[in-house]
Amino acid sequence: MNNAQPQQQPHLNRPKQLIVQVVGYKNTGKTTMVCRLTESFKQAGYVVGTIKHDAHHFQMDTPGTDTWKHQQAGADVTAIASPEGTAILKRQSEPLEQLIAQMPEAGVILIEGFKLADYPKLVLLGTPDDLPLLELTSIIGIAAWPEAAASIDGNRLNVPVFDMNQIEQIFQFILAKG
């Protein structure tokens, strides 16, 4: 049975969220995979949340805007709201669990990165050098570029291996896992 329900449930006994991590090394297609899966889940009627881990410093706001000026002045938390959306900028990192908790309306949460977290993982392999990723926990599937796919020896994890471009098959597989 699919626990992640399309659309937000109005009652307190909401089903469990379908949470999947997309992990891989740099330039293996993580962002593209998250975007394609997001599109597939949206087309299927799901409310989708996404979370991205960035190992580097990032700037979310545009220099010169009012919220940027607030942050430059030293604000620890800055929020902006308009009729079309809301954003909150914080000067500290938050644990993955706290980020997930801030998305109660999402039936599906796709996480890009956070390799060491213990959620179901789709591992992206670009080259044979990426094979150490198969030592991670909670791997449910592998999406591989041809060069890496040829190096997966006997699939000791006993999980499906998809071609990186098999988005529909990957989507259906994740949906069935929910």
Short mmCIF file of N, CA and C in Angstrom, two decimals, residues 59-69 72 89:
data_model
loop_
_atom_site.label_atom_id
_atom_site.label_comp_id
_atom_site.label_asym_id
_atom_site.label_seq_id
_atom_site.Cartn_x
_atom_site.Cartn_y
_atom_site.Cartn_z
N GLN A 59 24.65 31.47 -0.95
CA GLN A 59 23.94 32.71 -0.72
C GLN A 59 22.58 32.58 -1.35
N MET A 60 21.55 32.67 -0.53
CA MET A 60 20.19 32.45 -0.98
C MET A 60 19.54 33.75 -1.46
N ASP A 61 20.02 34.85 -0.98
CA ASP A 61 19.38 36.12 -1.28
C ASP A 61 20.23 36.93 -2.24
N THR A 62 19.61 37.83 -2.96
CA THR A 62 20.29 38.65 -3.95
C THR A 62 20.84 39.91 -3.30
N PRO A 63 22.13 40.20 -3.50
CA PRO A 63 22.69 41.43 -2.95
C PRO A 63 21.87 42.66 -3.36
N GLY A 64 21.64 43.52 -2.36
CA GLY A 64 20.91 44.75 -2.61
C GLY A 64 19.44 44.69 -2.24
N THR A 65 18.87 43.48 -2.12
CA THR A 65 17.45 43.41 -1.73
C THR A 65 17.31 43.76 -0.26
N ASP A 66 16.11 44.05 0.16
CA ASP A 66 15.87 44.40 1.56
C ASP A 66 16.24 43.26 2.50
N THR A 67 15.87 42.03 2.15
CA THR A 67 16.19 40.91 3.03
C THR A 67 17.70 40.69 3.08
N TRP A 68 18.39 40.89 1.98
CA TRP A 68 19.85 40.80 1.97
C TRP A 68 20.43 41.84 2.92
N LYS A 69 19.87 43.06 2.89
CA LYS A 69 20.34 44.13 3.78
C LYS A 69 20.09 43.74 5.25
N GLN A 72 22.80 41.31 6.11
CA GLN A 72 24.08 42.00 6.20
C GLN A 72 24.18 42.82 7.48
N LEU A 89 15.33 32.81 6.01
CA LEU A 89 16.78 32.68 5.93
C LEU A 89 17.33 32.65 7.35
#
